[in-house]
Short mmCIF file of N, CA and C in Angstrom, two decimals:
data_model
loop_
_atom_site.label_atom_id
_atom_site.label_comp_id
_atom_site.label_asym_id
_atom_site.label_seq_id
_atom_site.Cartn_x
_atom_site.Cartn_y
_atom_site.Cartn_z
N UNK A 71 145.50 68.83 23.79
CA UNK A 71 145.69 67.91 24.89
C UNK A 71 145.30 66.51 24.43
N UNK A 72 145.96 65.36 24.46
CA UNK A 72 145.88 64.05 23.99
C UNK A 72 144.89 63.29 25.37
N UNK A 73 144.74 62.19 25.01
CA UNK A 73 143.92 61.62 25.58
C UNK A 73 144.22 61.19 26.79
N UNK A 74 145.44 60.82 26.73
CA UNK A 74 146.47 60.86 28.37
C UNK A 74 145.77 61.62 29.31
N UNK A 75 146.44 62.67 28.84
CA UNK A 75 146.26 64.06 29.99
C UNK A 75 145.11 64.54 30.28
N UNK A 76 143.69 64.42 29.09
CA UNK A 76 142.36 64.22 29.26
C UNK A 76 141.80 63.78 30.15
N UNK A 77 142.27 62.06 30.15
CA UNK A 77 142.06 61.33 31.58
C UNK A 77 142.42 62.06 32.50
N UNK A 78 143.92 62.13 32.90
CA UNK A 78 144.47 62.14 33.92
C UNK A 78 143.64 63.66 34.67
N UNK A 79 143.39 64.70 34.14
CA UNK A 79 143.06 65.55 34.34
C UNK A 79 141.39 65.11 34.79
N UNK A 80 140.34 64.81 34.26
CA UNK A 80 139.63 64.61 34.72
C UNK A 80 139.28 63.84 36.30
N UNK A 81 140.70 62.69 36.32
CA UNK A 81 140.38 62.00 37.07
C UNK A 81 140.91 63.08 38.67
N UNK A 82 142.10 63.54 38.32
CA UNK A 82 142.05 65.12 39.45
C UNK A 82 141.16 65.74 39.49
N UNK A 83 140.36 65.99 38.45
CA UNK A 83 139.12 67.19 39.25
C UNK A 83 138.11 66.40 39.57
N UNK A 84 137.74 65.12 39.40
CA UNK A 84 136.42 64.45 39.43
C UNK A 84 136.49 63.66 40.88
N UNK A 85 137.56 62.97 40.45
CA UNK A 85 138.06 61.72 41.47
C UNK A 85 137.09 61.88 42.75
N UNK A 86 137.47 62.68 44.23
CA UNK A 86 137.23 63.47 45.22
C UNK A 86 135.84 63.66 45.49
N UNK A 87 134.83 64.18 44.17
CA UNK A 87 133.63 64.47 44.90
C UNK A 87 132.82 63.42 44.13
N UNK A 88 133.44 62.61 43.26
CA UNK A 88 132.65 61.81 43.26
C UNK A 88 132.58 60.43 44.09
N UNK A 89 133.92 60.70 44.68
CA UNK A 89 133.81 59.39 46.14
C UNK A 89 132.69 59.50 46.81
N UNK A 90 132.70 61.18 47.36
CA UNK A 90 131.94 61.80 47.99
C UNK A 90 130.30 61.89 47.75
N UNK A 91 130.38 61.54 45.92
CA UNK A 91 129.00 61.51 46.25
C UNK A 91 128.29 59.88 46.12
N UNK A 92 129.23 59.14 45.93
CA UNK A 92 128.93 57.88 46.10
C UNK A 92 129.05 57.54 47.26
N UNK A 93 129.40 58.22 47.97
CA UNK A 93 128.97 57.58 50.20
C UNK A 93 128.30 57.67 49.93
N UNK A 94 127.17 59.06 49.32
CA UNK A 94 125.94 59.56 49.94
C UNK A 94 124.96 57.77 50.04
N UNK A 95 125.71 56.89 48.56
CA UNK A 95 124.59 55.80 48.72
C UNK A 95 125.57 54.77 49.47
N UNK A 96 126.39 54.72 49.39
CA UNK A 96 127.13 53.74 49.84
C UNK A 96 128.00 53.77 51.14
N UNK A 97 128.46 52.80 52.07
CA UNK A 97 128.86 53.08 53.71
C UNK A 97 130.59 52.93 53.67
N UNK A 98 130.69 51.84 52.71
CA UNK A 98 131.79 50.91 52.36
C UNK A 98 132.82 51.84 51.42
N UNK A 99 134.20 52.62 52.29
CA UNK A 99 134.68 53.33 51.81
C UNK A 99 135.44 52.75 50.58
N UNK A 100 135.99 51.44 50.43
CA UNK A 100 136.25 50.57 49.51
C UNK A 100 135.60 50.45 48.54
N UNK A 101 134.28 50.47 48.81
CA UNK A 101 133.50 49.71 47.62
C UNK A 101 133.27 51.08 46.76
N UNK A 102 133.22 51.97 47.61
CA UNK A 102 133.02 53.78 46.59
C UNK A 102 134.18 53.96 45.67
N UNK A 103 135.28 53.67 46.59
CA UNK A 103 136.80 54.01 45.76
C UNK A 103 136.69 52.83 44.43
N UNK A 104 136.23 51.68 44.41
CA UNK A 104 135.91 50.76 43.57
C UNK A 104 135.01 50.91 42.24
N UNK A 105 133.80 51.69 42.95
CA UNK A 105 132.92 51.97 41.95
C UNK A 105 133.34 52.92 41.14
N UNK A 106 134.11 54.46 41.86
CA UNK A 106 134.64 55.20 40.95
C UNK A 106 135.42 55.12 40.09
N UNK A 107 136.40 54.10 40.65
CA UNK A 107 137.40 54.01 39.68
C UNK A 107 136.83 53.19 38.44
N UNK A 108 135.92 52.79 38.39
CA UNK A 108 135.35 51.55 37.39
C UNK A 108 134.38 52.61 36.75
N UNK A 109 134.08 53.88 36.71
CA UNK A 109 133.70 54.62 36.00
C UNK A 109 134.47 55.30 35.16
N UNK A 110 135.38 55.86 36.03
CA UNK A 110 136.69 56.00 34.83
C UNK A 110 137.23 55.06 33.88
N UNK A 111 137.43 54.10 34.34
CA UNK A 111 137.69 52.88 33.95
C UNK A 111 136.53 53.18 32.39
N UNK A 112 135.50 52.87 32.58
CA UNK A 112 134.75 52.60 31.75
C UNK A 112 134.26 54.19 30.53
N UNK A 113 134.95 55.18 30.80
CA UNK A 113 134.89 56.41 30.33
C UNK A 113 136.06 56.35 29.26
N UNK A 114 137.48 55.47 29.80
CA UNK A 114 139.02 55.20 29.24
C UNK A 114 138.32 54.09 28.31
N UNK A 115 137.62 53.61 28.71
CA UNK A 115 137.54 52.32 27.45
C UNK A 115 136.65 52.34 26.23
N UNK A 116 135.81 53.62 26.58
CA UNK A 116 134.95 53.91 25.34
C UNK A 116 136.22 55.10 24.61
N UNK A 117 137.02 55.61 25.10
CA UNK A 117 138.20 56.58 24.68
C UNK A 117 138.35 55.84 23.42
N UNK A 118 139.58 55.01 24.30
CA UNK A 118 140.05 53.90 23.57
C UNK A 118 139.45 52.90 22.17
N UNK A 119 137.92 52.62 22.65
CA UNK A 119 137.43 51.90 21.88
C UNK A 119 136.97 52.90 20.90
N UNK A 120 137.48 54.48 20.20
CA UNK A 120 136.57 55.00 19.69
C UNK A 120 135.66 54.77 19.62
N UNK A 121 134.49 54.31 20.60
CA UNK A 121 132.91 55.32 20.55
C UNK A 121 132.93 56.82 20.83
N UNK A 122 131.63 56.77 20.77
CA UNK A 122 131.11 57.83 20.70
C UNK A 122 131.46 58.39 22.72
N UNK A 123 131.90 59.91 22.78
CA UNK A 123 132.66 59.88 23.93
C UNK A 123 131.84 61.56 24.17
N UNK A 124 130.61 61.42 25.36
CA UNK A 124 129.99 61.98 25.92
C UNK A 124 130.57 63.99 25.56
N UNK A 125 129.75 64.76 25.16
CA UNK A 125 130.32 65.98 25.43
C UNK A 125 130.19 66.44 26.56
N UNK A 126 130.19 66.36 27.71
CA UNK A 126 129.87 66.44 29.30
C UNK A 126 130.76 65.28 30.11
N UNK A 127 132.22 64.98 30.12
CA UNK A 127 132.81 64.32 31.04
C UNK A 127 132.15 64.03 32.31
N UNK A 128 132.04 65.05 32.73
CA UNK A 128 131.57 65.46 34.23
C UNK A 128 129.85 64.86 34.53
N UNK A 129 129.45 64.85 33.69
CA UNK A 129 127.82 64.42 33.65
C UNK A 129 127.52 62.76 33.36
N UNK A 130 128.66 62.35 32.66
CA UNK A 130 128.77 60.66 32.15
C UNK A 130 129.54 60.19 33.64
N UNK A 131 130.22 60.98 33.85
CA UNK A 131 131.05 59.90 35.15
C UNK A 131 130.02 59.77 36.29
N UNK A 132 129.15 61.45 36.99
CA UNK A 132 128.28 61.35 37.52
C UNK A 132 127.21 60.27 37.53
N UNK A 133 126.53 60.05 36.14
CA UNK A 133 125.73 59.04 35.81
C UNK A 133 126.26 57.89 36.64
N UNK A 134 127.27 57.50 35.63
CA UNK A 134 128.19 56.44 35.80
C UNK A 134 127.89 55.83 37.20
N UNK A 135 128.66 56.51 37.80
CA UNK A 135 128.80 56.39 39.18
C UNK A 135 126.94 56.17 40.18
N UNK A 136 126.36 57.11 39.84
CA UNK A 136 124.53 56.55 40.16
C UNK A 136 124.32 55.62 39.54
N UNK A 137 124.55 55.30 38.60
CA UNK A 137 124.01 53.54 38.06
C UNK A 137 124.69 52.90 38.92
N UNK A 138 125.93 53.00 38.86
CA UNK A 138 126.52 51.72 39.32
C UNK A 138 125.90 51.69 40.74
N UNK A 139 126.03 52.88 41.96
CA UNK A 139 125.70 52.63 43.35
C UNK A 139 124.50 52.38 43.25
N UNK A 140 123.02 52.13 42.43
CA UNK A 140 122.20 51.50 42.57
C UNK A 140 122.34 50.63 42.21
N UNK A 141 123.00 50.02 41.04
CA UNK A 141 123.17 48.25 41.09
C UNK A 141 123.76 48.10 42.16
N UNK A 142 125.11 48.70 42.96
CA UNK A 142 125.16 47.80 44.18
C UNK A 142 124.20 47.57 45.29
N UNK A 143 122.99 48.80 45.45
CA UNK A 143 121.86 49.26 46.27
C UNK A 143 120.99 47.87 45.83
N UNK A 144 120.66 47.96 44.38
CA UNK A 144 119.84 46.55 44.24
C UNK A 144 120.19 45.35 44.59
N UNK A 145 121.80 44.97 44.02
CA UNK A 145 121.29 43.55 44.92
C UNK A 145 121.85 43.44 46.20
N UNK A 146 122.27 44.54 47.17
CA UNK A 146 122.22 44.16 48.79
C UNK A 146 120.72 44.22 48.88
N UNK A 147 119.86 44.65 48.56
CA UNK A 147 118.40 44.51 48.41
C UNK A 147 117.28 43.62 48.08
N UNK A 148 118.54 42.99 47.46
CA UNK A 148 117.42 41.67 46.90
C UNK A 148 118.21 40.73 47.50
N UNK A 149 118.75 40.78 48.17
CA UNK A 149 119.82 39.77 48.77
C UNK A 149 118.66 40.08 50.31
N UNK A 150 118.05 41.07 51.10
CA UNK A 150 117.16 41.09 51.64
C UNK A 150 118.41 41.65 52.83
N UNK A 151 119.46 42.36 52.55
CA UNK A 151 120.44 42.92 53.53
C UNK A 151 120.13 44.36 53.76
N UNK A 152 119.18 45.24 52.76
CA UNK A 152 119.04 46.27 53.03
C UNK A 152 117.87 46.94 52.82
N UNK A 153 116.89 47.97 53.03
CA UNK A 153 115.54 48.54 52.88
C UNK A 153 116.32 49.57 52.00
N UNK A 154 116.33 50.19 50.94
CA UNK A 154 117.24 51.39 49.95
C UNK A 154 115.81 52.27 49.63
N UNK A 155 116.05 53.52 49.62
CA UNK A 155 115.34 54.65 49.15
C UNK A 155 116.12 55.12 47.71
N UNK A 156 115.80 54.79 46.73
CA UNK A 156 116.69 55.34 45.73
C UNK A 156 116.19 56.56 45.17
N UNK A 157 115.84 57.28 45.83
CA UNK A 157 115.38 58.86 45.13
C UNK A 157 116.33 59.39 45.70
N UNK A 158 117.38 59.02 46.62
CA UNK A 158 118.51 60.35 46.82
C UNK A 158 119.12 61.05 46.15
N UNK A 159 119.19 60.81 44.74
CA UNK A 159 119.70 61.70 44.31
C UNK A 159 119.31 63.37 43.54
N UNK A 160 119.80 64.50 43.77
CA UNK A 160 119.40 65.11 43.01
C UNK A 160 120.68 65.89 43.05
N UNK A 161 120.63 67.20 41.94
CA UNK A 161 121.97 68.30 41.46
C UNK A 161 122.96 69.06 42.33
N UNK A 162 121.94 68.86 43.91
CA UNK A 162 122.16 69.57 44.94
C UNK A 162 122.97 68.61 45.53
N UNK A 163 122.77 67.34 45.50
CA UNK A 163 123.96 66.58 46.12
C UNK A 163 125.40 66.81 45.48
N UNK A 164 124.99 66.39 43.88
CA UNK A 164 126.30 66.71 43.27
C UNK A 164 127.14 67.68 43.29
N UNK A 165 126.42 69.17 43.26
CA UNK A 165 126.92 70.27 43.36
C UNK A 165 127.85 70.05 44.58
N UNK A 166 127.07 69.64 46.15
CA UNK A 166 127.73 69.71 47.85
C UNK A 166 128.62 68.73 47.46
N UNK A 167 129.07 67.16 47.02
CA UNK A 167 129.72 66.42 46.74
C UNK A 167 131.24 67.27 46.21
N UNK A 168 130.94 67.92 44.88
CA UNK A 168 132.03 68.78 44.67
C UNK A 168 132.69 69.95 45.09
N UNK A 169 131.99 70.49 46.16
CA UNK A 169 132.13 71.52 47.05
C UNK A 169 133.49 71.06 48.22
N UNK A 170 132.56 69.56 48.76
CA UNK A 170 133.03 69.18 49.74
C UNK A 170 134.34 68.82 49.27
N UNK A 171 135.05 67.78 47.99
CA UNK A 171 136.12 68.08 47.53
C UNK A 171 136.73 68.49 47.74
N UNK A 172 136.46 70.01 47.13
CA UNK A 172 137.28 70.92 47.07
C UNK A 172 137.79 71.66 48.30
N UNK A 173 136.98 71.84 49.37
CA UNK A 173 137.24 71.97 50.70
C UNK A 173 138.13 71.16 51.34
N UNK A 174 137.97 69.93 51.16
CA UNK A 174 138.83 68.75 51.60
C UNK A 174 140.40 68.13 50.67
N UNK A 175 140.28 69.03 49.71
CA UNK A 175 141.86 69.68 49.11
C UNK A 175 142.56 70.37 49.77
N UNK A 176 141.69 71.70 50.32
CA UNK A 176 142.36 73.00 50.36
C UNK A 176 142.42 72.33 52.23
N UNK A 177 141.84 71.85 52.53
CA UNK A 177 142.70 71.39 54.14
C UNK A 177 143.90 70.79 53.75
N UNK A 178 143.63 69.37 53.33
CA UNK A 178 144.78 68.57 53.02
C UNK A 178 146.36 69.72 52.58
N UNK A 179 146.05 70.50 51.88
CA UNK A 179 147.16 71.50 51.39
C UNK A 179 147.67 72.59 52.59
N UNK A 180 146.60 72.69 53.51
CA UNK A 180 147.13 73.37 54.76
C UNK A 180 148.87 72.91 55.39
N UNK A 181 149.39 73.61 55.69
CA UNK A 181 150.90 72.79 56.66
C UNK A 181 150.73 71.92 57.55
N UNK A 182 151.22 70.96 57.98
CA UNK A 182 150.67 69.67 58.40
C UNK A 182 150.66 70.60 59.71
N UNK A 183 151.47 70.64 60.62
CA UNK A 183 150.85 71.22 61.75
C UNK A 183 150.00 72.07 62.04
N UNK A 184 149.59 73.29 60.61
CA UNK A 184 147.56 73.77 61.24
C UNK A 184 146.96 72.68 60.65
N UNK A 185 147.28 71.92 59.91
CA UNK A 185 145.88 71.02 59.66
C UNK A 185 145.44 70.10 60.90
N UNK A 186 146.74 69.53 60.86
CA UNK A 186 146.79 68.76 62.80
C UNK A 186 145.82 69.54 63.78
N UNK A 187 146.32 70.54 63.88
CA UNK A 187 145.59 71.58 64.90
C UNK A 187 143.81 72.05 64.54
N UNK A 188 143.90 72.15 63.40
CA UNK A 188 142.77 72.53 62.98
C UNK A 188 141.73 71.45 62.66
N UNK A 189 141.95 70.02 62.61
CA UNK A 189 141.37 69.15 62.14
C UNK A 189 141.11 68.50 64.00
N UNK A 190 142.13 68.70 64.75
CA UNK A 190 141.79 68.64 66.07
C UNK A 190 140.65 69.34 66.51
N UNK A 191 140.46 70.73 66.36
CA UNK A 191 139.62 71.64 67.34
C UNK A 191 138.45 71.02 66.03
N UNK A 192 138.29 71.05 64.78
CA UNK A 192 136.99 71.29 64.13
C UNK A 192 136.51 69.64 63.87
N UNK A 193 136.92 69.14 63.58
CA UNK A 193 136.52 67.46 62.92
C UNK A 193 136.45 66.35 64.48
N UNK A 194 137.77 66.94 65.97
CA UNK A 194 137.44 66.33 67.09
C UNK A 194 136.39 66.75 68.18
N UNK A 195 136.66 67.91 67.67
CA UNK A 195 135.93 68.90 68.94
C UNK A 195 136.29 69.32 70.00
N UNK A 196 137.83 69.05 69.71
CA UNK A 196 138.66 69.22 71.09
C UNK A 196 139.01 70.60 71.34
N UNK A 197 138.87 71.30 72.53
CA UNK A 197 139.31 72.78 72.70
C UNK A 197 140.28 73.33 72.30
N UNK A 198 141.04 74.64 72.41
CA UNK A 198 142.12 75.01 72.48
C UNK A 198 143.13 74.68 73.82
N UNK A 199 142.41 74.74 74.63
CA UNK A 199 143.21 73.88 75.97
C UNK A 199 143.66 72.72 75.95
N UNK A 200 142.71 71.82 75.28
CA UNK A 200 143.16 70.16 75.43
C UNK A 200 143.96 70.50 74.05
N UNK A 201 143.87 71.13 72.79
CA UNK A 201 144.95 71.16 71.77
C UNK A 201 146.30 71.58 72.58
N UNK A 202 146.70 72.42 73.33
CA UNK A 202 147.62 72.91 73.66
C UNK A 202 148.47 72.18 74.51
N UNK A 203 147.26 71.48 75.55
CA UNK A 203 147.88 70.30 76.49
C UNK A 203 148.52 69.16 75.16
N UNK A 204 147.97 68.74 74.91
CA UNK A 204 148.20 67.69 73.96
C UNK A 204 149.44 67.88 73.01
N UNK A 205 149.65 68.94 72.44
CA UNK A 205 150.96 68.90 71.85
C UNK A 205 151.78 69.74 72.20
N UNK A 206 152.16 70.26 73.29
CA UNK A 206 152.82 70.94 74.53
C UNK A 206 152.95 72.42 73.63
N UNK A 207 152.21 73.05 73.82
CA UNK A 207 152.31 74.60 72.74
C UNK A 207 151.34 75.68 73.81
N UNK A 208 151.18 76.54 73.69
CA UNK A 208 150.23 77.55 73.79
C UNK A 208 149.04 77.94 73.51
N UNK A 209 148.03 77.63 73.91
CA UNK A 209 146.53 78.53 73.51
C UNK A 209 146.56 79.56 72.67
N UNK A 210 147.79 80.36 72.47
CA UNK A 210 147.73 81.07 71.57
C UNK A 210 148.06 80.65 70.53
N UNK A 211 149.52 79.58 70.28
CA UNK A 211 149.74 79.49 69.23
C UNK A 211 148.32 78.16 68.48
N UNK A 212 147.70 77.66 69.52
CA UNK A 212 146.39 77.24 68.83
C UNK A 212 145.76 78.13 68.10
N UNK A 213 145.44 79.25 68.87
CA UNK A 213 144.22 79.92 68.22
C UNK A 213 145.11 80.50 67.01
N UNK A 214 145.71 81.27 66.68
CA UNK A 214 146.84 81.79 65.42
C UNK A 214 146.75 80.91 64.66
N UNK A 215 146.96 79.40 64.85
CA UNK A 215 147.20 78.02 63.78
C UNK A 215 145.43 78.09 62.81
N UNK A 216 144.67 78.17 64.39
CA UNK A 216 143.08 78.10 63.77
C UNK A 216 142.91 79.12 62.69
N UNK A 217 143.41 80.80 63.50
CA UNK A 217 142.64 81.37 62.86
C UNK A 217 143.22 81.75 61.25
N UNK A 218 144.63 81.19 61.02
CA UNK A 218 145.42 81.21 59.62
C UNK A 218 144.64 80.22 58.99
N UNK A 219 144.26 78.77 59.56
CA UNK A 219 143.57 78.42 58.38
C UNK A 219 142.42 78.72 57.74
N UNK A 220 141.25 79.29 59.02
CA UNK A 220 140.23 79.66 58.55
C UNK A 220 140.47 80.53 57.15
N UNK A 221 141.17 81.15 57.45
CA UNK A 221 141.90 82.26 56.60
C UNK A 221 141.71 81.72 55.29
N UNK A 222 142.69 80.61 55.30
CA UNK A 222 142.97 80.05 53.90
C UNK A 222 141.67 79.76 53.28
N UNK A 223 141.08 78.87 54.57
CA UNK A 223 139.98 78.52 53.72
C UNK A 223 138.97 79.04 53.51
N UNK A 224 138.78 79.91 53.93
CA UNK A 224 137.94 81.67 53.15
C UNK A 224 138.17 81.87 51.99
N UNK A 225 139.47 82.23 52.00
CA UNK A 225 140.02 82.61 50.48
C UNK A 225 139.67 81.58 49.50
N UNK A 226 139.94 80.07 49.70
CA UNK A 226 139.80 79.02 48.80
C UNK A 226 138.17 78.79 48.50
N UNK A 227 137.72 78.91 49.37
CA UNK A 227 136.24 78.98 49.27
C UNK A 227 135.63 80.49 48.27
N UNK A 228 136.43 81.70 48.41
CA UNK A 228 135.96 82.26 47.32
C UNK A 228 136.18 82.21 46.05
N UNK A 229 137.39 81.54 46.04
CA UNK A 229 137.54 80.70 44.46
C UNK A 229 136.73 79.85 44.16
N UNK A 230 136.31 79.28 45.26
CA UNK A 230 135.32 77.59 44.84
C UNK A 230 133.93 78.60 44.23
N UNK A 231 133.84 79.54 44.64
CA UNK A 231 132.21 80.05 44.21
C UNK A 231 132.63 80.68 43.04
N UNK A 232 133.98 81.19 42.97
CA UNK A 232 133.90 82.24 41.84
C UNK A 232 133.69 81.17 40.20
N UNK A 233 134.39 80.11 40.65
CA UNK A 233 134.78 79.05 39.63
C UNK A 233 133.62 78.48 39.44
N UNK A 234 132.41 78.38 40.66
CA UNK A 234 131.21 77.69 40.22
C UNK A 234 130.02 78.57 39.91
N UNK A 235 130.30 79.92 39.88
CA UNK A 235 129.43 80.48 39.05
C UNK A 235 129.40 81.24 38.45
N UNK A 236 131.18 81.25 37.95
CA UNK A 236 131.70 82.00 36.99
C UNK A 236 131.10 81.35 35.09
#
């Protein structure tokens, strides 16, 4: 595999939870998508620049990405815009960061109408009644939409464990 597809591949499996784990410090959904990409960024340019190129992808971008959201943590801080606790991090975030990912794939990949439905009743909190009122359907065919995705995402979730502690 050439260096292309190296990237590109990393940046599919990484991309996602490391947004995710750069909210944990940061609010500014912009400024996360910013920082990540400027870790890749900076992973492609040591490629490129033959250095020396981490045996742990996954552990340099991580870094990456915690340096950088504490330099942005430091100077909203010294700028006197924010009080920052910087011990948030530990393995357990990273681990839930990539979890959450992967969970938030396997919705996105749902058929747009259970995800609709399902992202209604679980992420709004809206019933099966007000789902049903709302997009002129049946309580049943709510609950069927719900209970196929749960489905899926059972199944996808036992891949996510088998893969993380396989």
């Amino acid at each position: 595999m050439g260096k292309y597809e190296d990237i590109d591949s990393l940046f599919r499996l990484y991309y996602r939870p490391l947004c995710l784990y750069a909210s944990k410090f940061l609010t500014d959904p912009e400024a996360v998508e910013d920082l990540v990409q400027e870790a890749f960024i900076s992973y492609w340019n040591r490629l490129q620049d033959g250095m020396s190129v981490p045996s742990s992808p996954k552990s340099y971008l991580y870094k990456a990405v915690h340096n950088k959201c504490l330099d942005v943590l430091r100077r909203a801080d010294a700028a006197g815009t924010e009080c920052i606790d910087y011990d948030v991090v530990d393995e357990d975030v990273e681990e839930r960061s990539f979890i959450w990912a992967r969970l938030w794939t396997a919705i996105d990949r749902l058929p747009e109408k259970r995800r609709e439905i399902f992202l209604m009743n679980k992420r709004d909190g809206m019933t099966y009644s007000e789902i049903a009122s709302q997009l002129g359907i049946s309580e049943n065919t709510v609950h069927a939409h719900i209970t196929k995705a749960l489905k899926t995402l059972r199944e996808g979730a036992k891949k996510i464990f088998l893969f993380i502690f396989a």
